[in-house]
Amino acid sequence: MGRPPCCDKIGVKKGPWMPEEDIILVSYIQEHGPGVPTNTRLLRCSKSCRLRWTNYLRPGIKRGNFNEHEENMIIHFQGLLGNRWAAIATYLPQRTDNDIKNYWNTHLQKKLKKLQRHDDENNQKGKSAKSSSQSISGGQWERRLQTDIHTAKKALSEALSLNQKTNSADNISRLLQNWMKNSPKSSQSMSNSATASQSSFNNLSTGTGSSSSPSEGTMDAPIQEGLNSLFSFSSSYNSDVPQSMSADDVDAFIPDQNAGMLQVESNNKHNLSNFKNESGFFQEGSKQIFETELPLTLLEDWLFDDSNAQTQKELMRTGIGMEWP
DNA sequence: AACAGGAACAACCGCCTCTCG
DNA sequence: ACGAGAGGCGGTTGTTCCTGT
């Protein structure tokens, strides 16, 4: 007699997530916490919801190109841990395991193969080459390893020092923008409501009021509700912006329309700390990262053996970024 | 401008472990 | 103790986007 099923397989929706679904999911999680999303009014199974949340909507996720340090870290940790993407993601808190996995499969694997081929060619040219990775002397190997460790440490420190510059609202805003960009290609049935969402989203976020004309399409009540909660949610998140940051700093990293969103957020600030404390939502986001996978504490200790080891460890535990000198 | 092929990425699938009743 | 479902993870697939011809 186990638990009741989280969802029956019949009528479960699959495929790409629509902005409306994202909004509903975020508002649900804001309300109920990051547990199993059931009864979300979404025709999605809990697993799909969880995946969507952890990979795309969760606060603090960094999207876009990987920088050199991140690349180095992935390469190093992949070498150390193998394809344990979740474990590797532990050391890149702003990236999801899925992202890292994809990046490895699409970019890094090829890159490394290329390098390896290049190496092999060089080795064949100079037969005397004892410089191949297999034949290097113990001393050389040790030095190389030390260099690698140093690079990994540096990359880890820098990765951890990055401020969390994104939040769920940013993610959804971006999704909406992308969606709008592609809307002509998207299904007709969804385009109306999505347009409504976008316009209302923008209106709300810029503080110009809700949908101006009914002719542009009125947003569904659940979506409107979701958007409303989303903003309070988003402000909750931004209350985690480092205290040392000035308003200008904040504006600098909030792109265009999100600048307006920040305005809305500040009005709701009192809601946010409540939410944060009650739901444990943000803790959960990082908790997931930092609690699920720590068989590597030895490695961590080893990597963090510098003077500020304690601080860095604390950071790892809390998931809160800060500026390092 | 049209097409083909490759690249990138979001999402699903299936397996394993954990947790709950 | 046991069975069923949840949760987590890595591998894979399908779709979209981009680039070269």
CSV table of C-alpha atoms (C1' of nucleotides) in Angstrom, one decimal:
chain,number,residue,atom,x,y,z
A,1,MET,CA,0.0,0.0,0.0
A,2,GLY,CA,2.2,2.8,-1.2
A,3,ARG,CA,1.2,6.4,-1.8
A,4,PRO,CA,-1.5,7.3,-4.2
A,5,PRO,CA,-0.3,7.9,-7.7
A,6,CYS,CA,0.9,11.5,-8.4
A,7,CYS,CA,-0.8,11.5,-11.7
A,8,ASP,CA,-2.5,9.1,-13.9
A,9,LYS,CA,-0.9,8.7,-17.3
A,10,ILE,CA,-4.1,9.4,-19.2
A,11,GLY,CA,-4.5,13.0,-20.2
A,12,VAL,CA,-1.1,14.0,-19.1
A,13,LYS,CA,0.3,16.8,-21.3
A,14,LYS,CA,3.7,16.5,-22.9
A,15,GLY,CA,5.9,18.6,-25.0
A,16,PRO,CA,7.2,22.2,-24.7
A,17,TRP,CA,6.0,24.3,-21.8
A,18,MET,CA,3.8,27.3,-22.6
A,19,PRO,CA,4.5,30.6,-20.7
A,20,GLU,CA,1.1,30.2,-19.1
A,21,GLU,CA,2.0,26.9,-17.7
A,22,ASP,CA,5.3,28.3,-16.4
A,23,ILE,CA,3.4,31.1,-14.6
A,24,ILE,CA,0.9,28.7,-13.1
A,25,LEU,CA,3.7,26.4,-11.9
A,26,VAL,CA,5.7,29.2,-10.4
A,27,SER,CA,2.7,30.7,-8.6
A,28,TYR,CA,1.8,27.2,-7.4
A,29,ILE,CA,5.3,26.7,-6.0
A,30,GLN,CA,5.3,30.1,-4.4
A,31,GLU,CA,2.1,29.2,-2.7
A,32,HIS,CA,2.8,25.6,-1.7
A,33,GLY,CA,6.6,25.3,-1.7
A,34,PRO,CA,8.7,23.2,-3.9
A,35,GLY,CA,7.3,19.9,-3.0
A,36,VAL,CA,5.4,17.6,-5.3
A,37,PRO,CA,3.3,19.8,-7.6
A,38,THR,CA,-0.1,18.3,-7.5
A,39,ASN,CA,-3.4,19.8,-8.5
A,40,THR,CA,-1.6,22.7,-10.2
A,41,ARG,CA,-4.3,23.0,-12.8
A,42,LEU,CA,-1.6,21.9,-15.2
A,43,LEU,CA,-2.1,18.7,-17.2
A,44,ARG,CA,1.5,17.8,-16.4
A,45,CYS,CA,2.8,15.0,-14.2
A,46,SER,CA,4.7,16.0,-11.1
A,47,LYS,CA,7.9,14.7,-12.6
A,48,SER,CA,7.6,17.0,-15.6
A,49,CYS,CA,6.8,19.9,-13.3
A,50,ARG,CA,9.7,19.2,-11.1
A,51,LEU,CA,12.0,19.0,-14.1
A,52,ARG,CA,10.7,22.3,-15.5
A,53,TRP,CA,11.2,24.0,-12.2
A,54,THR,CA,14.7,22.7,-11.4
A,55,ASN,CA,16.0,23.2,-14.9
A,56,TYR,CA,14.4,26.5,-16.0
A,57,LEU,CA,12.3,28.3,-13.5
A,58,ARG,CA,14.2,27.9,-10.3
A,59,PRO,CA,15.8,31.2,-9.1
A,60,GLY,CA,19.5,31.7,-9.6
A,61,ILE,CA,19.8,29.8,-12.8
A,62,LYS,CA,22.2,31.3,-15.2
A,63,ARG,CA,21.4,30.8,-18.9
A,64,GLY,CA,23.5,31.4,-22.0
A,65,ASN,CA,27.0,30.7,-22.9
A,66,PHE,CA,29.4,29.1,-20.5
A,67,ASN,CA,32.5,31.1,-19.8
A,68,GLU,CA,36.0,29.8,-19.8
A,69,HIS,CA,36.1,29.1,-16.1
A,70,GLU,CA,32.9,27.2,-16.2
A,71,GLU,CA,34.2,25.2,-19.1
A,72,ASN,CA,37.4,24.5,-17.2
A,73,MET,CA,35.5,23.4,-14.2
A,74,ILE,CA,33.3,21.1,-16.2
A,75,ILE,CA,36.2,19.5,-17.9
A,76,HIS,CA,38.1,19.1,-14.6
A,77,PHE,CA,35.2,17.7,-12.7
A,78,GLN,CA,34.1,15.5,-15.5
A,79,GLY,CA,37.6,14.0,-15.5
A,80,LEU,CA,37.4,13.5,-11.7
A,81,LEU,CA,33.8,12.3,-11.4
A,82,GLY,CA,32.8,11.0,-14.8
A,83,ASN,CA,29.4,11.7,-16.1
A,84,ARG,CA,27.9,12.5,-12.8
A,85,TRP,CA,26.3,15.6,-13.9
A,86,ALA,CA,24.3,16.2,-10.8
A,87,ALA,CA,27.5,16.1,-8.8
A,88,ILE,CA,29.3,18.4,-11.2
A,89,ALA,CA,26.4,20.8,-11.0
A,90,THR,CA,27.0,21.0,-7.3
A,91,TYR,CA,30.1,22.9,-8.1
A,92,LEU,CA,28.4,25.2,-10.6
A,93,PRO,CA,25.4,26.3,-8.5
A,94,GLN,CA,24.1,28.5,-11.3
A,95,ARG,CA,23.9,25.8,-13.8
A,96,THR,CA,21.7,22.8,-14.0
A,97,ASP,CA,22.9,19.3,-14.5
A,98,ASN,CA,20.9,19.1,-17.7
A,99,ASP,CA,22.6,22.3,-19.0
A,100,ILE,CA,26.0,20.9,-18.1
A,101,LYS,CA,25.3,17.6,-19.7
A,102,ASN,CA,24.1,19.3,-22.9
A,103,TYR,CA,27.1,21.5,-23.0
A,104,TRP,CA,29.4,18.6,-22.5
A,105,ASN,CA,27.7,16.6,-25.2
A,106,THR,CA,27.5,19.4,-27.7
A,107,HIS,CA,30.6,21.4,-27.1
A,108,LEU,CA,33.2,20.0,-24.8
A,109,GLN,CA,33.3,16.5,-26.0
A,110,LYS,CA,34.1,17.7,-29.5
A,111,LYS,CA,36.5,20.2,-28.2
A,112,LEU,CA,38.4,17.6,-26.2
A,113,LYS,CA,38.4,15.1,-29.1
A,114,LYS,CA,39.9,17.8,-31.3
A,115,LEU,CA,42.5,18.5,-28.8
A,116,GLN,CA,43.2,14.8,-28.4
A,117,ARG,CA,43.6,14.3,-32.1
A,118,HIS,CA,45.9,17.3,-32.2
A,119,ASP,CA,47.9,15.7,-29.4
A,120,ASP,CA,48.1,12.4,-31.2
A,121,GLU,CA,49.3,14.0,-34.3
A,122,ASN,CA,52.1,15.7,-32.4
A,123,ASN,CA,53.0,12.5,-30.7
A,124,GLN,CA,53.3,10.7,-34.0
A,125,LYS,CA,55.5,13.4,-35.4
A,126,GLY,CA,58.0,13.1,-32.7
A,127,LYS,CA,58.3,9.4,-31.9
A,128,SER,CA,60.6,10.1,-29.0
A,129,ALA,CA,57.9,12.0,-27.4
A,130,LYS,CA,57.6,10.8,-23.8
A,131,SER,CA,55.3,13.8,-23.4
A,132,SER,CA,52.2,11.8,-24.1
A,133,SER,CA,49.8,11.7,-21.2
A,134,GLN,CA,50.5,8.1,-20.6
A,135,SER,CA,54.2,8.3,-20.6
A,136,ILE,CA,54.9,11.5,-18.7
A,137,SER,CA,57.2,11.0,-15.8
A,138,GLY,CA,55.8,11.0,-12.3
A,139,GLY,CA,57.1,14.4,-11.5
A,140,GLN,CA,55.6,15.9,-14.6
A,141,TRP,CA,52.3,14.2,-13.9
A,142,GLU,CA,52.3,15.6,-10.4
A,143,ARG,CA,53.0,19.1,-11.6
A,144,ARG,CA,50.3,18.9,-14.2
A,145,LEU,CA,47.9,17.6,-11.6
A,146,GLN,CA,48.8,20.5,-9.3
A,147,THR,CA,48.2,23.0,-12.1
A,148,ASP,CA,44.9,21.4,-12.8
A,149,ILE,CA,43.9,21.6,-9.2
A,150,HIS,CA,44.9,25.2,-9.1
A,151,THR,CA,42.9,26.0,-12.1
A,152,ALA,CA,39.9,24.1,-10.7
A,153,LYS,CA,40.1,26.0,-7.4
A,154,LYS,CA,40.3,29.3,-9.1
A,155,ALA,CA,37.4,28.5,-11.3
A,156,LEU,CA,35.4,27.3,-8.4
A,157,SER,CA,36.1,30.4,-6.4
A,158,GLU,CA,35.1,32.7,-9.2
A,159,ALA,CA,32.0,30.7,-10.0
A,160,LEU,CA,30.9,30.9,-6.4
A,161,SER,CA,31.5,34.6,-6.3
A,162,LEU,CA,29.1,35.4,-9.0
A,163,ASN,CA,26.1,37.2,-7.9
A,164,GLN,CA,22.8,35.6,-8.5
A,165,LYS,CA,21.5,37.8,-11.2
A,166,THR,CA,18.5,36.0,-12.4
A,167,ASN,CA,15.3,34.9,-10.9
A,168,SER,CA,12.2,33.1,-11.9
A,169,ALA,CA,10.6,36.3,-13.2
A,170,ASP,CA,13.5,36.9,-15.4
A,171,ASN,CA,13.3,33.4,-16.7
A,172,ILE,CA,9.7,33.6,-17.5
A,173,SER,CA,10.1,37.1,-18.9
A,174,ARG,CA,12.7,35.7,-21.2
A,175,LEU,CA,10.5,32.8,-22.1
A,176,LEU,CA,7.7,35.1,-23.0
A,177,GLN,CA,10.0,37.2,-25.1
A,178,ASN,CA,11.2,34.2,-27.0
A,179,TRP,CA,7.8,33.0,-27.3
A,180,MET,CA,6.6,36.2,-28.7
A,181,LYS,CA,9.5,36.3,-31.1
A,182,ASN,CA,8.5,32.9,-32.4
A,183,SER,CA,4.7,33.3,-32.0
A,184,PRO,CA,3.9,33.3,-35.7
A,185,LYS,CA,5.3,29.8,-35.9
A,186,SER,CA,3.6,28.7,-32.8
A,187,SER,CA,0.2,27.1,-32.7
A,188,GLN,CA,-2.6,29.5,-33.4
A,189,SER,CA,-4.6,28.3,-30.5
A,190,MET,CA,-2.1,29.5,-28.0
A,191,SER,CA,-1.1,32.7,-29.6
A,192,ASN,CA,-3.9,34.8,-28.3
A,193,SER,CA,-3.6,33.9,-24.7
A,194,ALA,CA,0.2,34.2,-24.9
A,195,THR,CA,-0.1,37.7,-26.4
A,196,ALA,CA,-2.4,38.6,-23.6
A,197,SER,CA,0.1,37.2,-21.1
A,198,GLN,CA,2.9,39.1,-22.6
A,199,SER,CA,1.1,42.4,-22.8
A,200,SER,CA,-0.3,42.1,-19.3
A,201,PHE,CA,3.0,40.9,-18.0
A,202,ASN,CA,4.7,43.9,-19.5
A,203,ASN,CA,2.1,46.2,-18.2
A,204,LEU,CA,2.3,44.9,-14.8
A,205,SER,CA,6.0,44.8,-14.8
A,206,THR,CA,6.3,48.4,-15.9
A,207,GLY,CA,3.7,49.6,-13.5
A,208,THR,CA,1.4,50.9,-16.3
A,209,GLY,CA,-1.5,48.9,-15.1
A,210,SER,CA,-3.2,45.8,-16.3
A,211,SER,CA,-4.5,45.0,-19.8
A,212,SER,CA,-5.6,48.3,-21.3
A,213,SER,CA,-8.1,47.2,-23.9
A,214,PRO,CA,-10.3,44.2,-23.9
A,215,SER,CA,-9.8,43.9,-27.6
A,216,GLU,CA,-6.2,42.9,-27.0
A,217,GLY,CA,-7.5,39.9,-25.2
A,218,THR,CA,-8.2,39.5,-21.5
A,219,MET,CA,-6.0,37.2,-19.6
A,220,ASP,CA,-7.4,34.1,-18.0
A,221,ALA,CA,-8.0,34.5,-14.3
A,222,PRO,CA,-5.6,31.8,-13.3
A,223,ILE,CA,-2.9,33.4,-15.4
A,224,GLN,CA,-3.6,36.8,-13.9
A,225,GLU,CA,-3.5,35.3,-10.5
A,226,GLY,CA,-0.3,33.6,-11.3
A,227,LEU,CA,1.3,36.8,-12.5
A,228,ASN,CA,0.2,38.6,-9.4
A,229,SER,CA,1.8,36.0,-7.2
A,230,LEU,CA,4.8,35.9,-9.5
A,231,PHE,CA,5.7,39.4,-8.8
A,232,SER,CA,5.5,39.0,-5.1
A,233,PHE,CA,7.6,35.9,-5.5
A,234,SER,CA,10.1,37.7,-7.6
A,235,SER,CA,10.5,40.5,-5.1
A,236,SER,CA,11.1,37.9,-2.5
A,237,TYR,CA,13.9,36.6,-4.5
A,238,ASN,CA,15.5,39.9,-5.0
A,239,SER,CA,15.5,40.6,-1.3
A,240,ASP,CA,18.5,38.3,-1.5
A,241,VAL,CA,20.4,40.7,-3.6
A,242,PRO,CA,23.6,41.4,-1.7
A,243,GLN,CA,23.2,44.3,0.8
A,244,SER,CA,26.3,45.9,-0.5
A,245,MET,CA,24.7,46.5,-3.9
A,246,SER,CA,23.5,49.9,-4.7
A,247,ALA,CA,20.3,50.6,-6.6
A,248,ASP,CA,22.4,51.4,-9.6
A,249,ASP,CA,24.1,48.1,-9.4
A,250,VAL,CA,20.7,46.4,-9.3
A,251,ASP,CA,19.5,48.4,-12.3
A,252,ALA,CA,22.6,47.6,-14.2
A,253,PHE,CA,22.0,43.9,-14.1
A,254,ILE,CA,18.2,43.9,-14.5
A,255,PRO,CA,17.6,44.1,-18.2
A,256,ASP,CA,15.1,46.5,-19.7
A,257,GLN,CA,11.7,45.5,-18.8
A,258,ASN,CA,12.8,43.8,-15.7
A,259,ALA,CA,13.9,47.2,-14.4
A,260,GLY,CA,10.2,48.0,-14.1
A,261,MET,CA,9.6,44.7,-12.4
A,262,LEU,CA,12.0,45.7,-9.7
A,263,GLN,CA,9.9,48.7,-9.0
A,264,VAL,CA,6.9,46.5,-8.5
A,265,GLU,CA,9.0,44.3,-6.3
A,266,SER,CA,10.1,47.0,-3.9
A,267,ASN,CA,6.4,47.7,-3.2
A,268,ASN,CA,5.8,44.2,-2.1
A,269,LYS,CA,9.0,43.8,-0.2
A,270,HIS,CA,7.1,43.0,3.0
A,271,ASN,CA,5.5,40.0,1.4
A,272,LEU,CA,8.7,38.6,0.4
A,273,SER,CA,10.6,37.9,3.5
A,274,ASN,CA,7.4,36.2,4.8
A,275,PHE,CA,7.3,34.0,1.8
A,276,LYS,CA,11.0,33.2,2.0
A,277,ASN,CA,10.8,32.2,5.6
A,278,GLU,CA,7.6,30.3,5.5
A,279,SER,CA,8.0,28.3,2.4
A,280,GLY,CA,11.7,27.7,2.6
A,281,PHE,CA,11.6,28.1,-1.1
A,282,PHE,CA,14.9,29.6,-1.7
A,283,GLN,CA,16.6,27.4,0.8
A,284,GLU,CA,15.1,24.6,-1.1
A,285,GLY,CA,16.6,25.7,-4.4
A,286,SER,CA,20.0,25.6,-3.0
A,287,LYS,CA,19.2,22.8,-0.6
A,288,GLN,CA,18.6,20.6,-3.5
A,289,ILE,CA,21.9,21.4,-4.8
A,290,PHE,CA,23.9,21.3,-1.7
A,291,GLU,CA,22.2,18.6,0.2
A,292,THR,CA,21.6,15.9,-2.3
A,293,GLU,CA,25.1,15.3,-3.3
A,294,LEU,CA,27.9,15.6,-0.8
A,295,PRO,CA,29.9,12.4,-1.0
A,296,LEU,CA,32.6,14.8,-2.1
A,297,THR,CA,33.2,16.6,1.1
A,298,LEU,CA,36.8,15.4,1.2
A,299,LEU,CA,37.3,16.8,-2.2
A,300,GLU,CA,35.6,20.0,-1.1
A,301,ASP,CA,37.8,20.3,1.9
A,302,TRP,CA,40.8,19.7,-0.2
A,303,LEU,CA,39.7,22.3,-2.7
A,304,PHE,CA,38.9,24.8,0.0
A,305,ASP,CA,42.0,24.5,2.0
A,306,ASP,CA,42.8,28.2,1.6
A,307,SER,CA,42.5,30.7,4.4
A,308,ASN,CA,38.9,31.6,3.6
A,309,ALA,CA,37.9,28.0,3.5
A,310,GLN,CA,35.2,28.4,6.2
A,311,THR,CA,33.5,31.3,4.4
A,312,GLN,CA,33.5,29.5,1.1
A,313,LYS,CA,32.1,26.4,2.7
A,314,GLU,CA,29.4,28.4,4.3
A,315,LEU,CA,28.6,29.9,0.9
A,316,MET,CA,28.4,26.5,-0.6
A,317,ARG,CA,26.0,25.5,2.2
A,318,THR,CA,23.7,28.5,2.0
A,319,GLY,CA,24.0,29.0,-1.8
A,320,ILE,CA,24.1,32.8,-1.2
A,321,GLY,CA,26.6,34.6,-3.4
A,322,MET,CA,28.8,37.4,-2.2
A,323,GLU,CA,31.5,39.6,-3.6
A,324,TRP,CA,35.0,38.5,-3.0
A,325,PRO,CA,37.9,40.8,-3.0
B,1,DA,C1',15.6,32.5,-51.8
B,2,DA,C1',15.6,27.6,-50.9
B,3,DC,C1',17.4,23.7,-49.2
B,4,DA,C1',20.4,20.4,-46.5
B,5,DG,C1',23.1,19.3,-42.8
B,6,DG,C1',24.7,20.2,-38.5
B,7,DA,C1',24.4,22.3,-33.9
B,8,DA,C1',21.9,23.4,-29.8
B,9,DC,C1',18.7,22.6,-26.5
B,10,DA,C1',14.3,21.3,-24.1
B,11,DA,C1',12.0,17.5,-22.7
B,12,DC,C1',11.2,12.6,-22.3
B,13,DC,C1',12.4,7.9,-21.0
B,14,DG,C1',13.9,4.3,-18.2
B,15,DC,C1',16.4,2.8,-14.4
B,16,DC,C1',17.7,2.9,-9.6
B,17,DT,C1',17.2,4.3,-4.8
B,18,DC,C1',14.5,6.2,-1.2
B,19,DT,C1',10.4,6.9,1.4
B,20,DC,C1',5.9,6.1,3.0
B,21,DG,C1',1.8,3.6,4.3
C,1,DA,C1',9.0,-6.4,6.0
C,2,DC,C1',6.9,-5.4,1.9
C,3,DG,C1',5.1,-3.1,-2.1
C,4,DA,C1',4.1,1.0,-4.6
C,5,DG,C1',5.0,5.5,-5.8
C,6,DA,C1',8.1,9.6,-5.5
C,7,DG,C1',12.4,11.5,-6.4
C,8,DG,C1',16.7,11.7,-8.7
C,9,DC,C1',19.8,10.9,-12.3
C,10,DG,C1',22.0,9.9,-16.8
C,11,DG,C1',21.1,8.8,-21.5
C,12,DT,C1',18.5,9.7,-25.5
C,13,DT,C1',15.4,11.7,-28.7
C,14,DG,C1',12.8,15.3,-31.1
C,15,DT,C1',12.4,19.9,-32.5
C,16,DT,C1',14.1,24.3,-33.6
C,17,DC,C1',17.7,27.3,-35.0
C,18,DC,C1',21.7,28.4,-37.6
C,19,DT,C1',25.0,28.2,-41.3
C,20,DG,C1',26.9,27.0,-45.6
C,21,DT,C1',26.0,26.0,-50.3
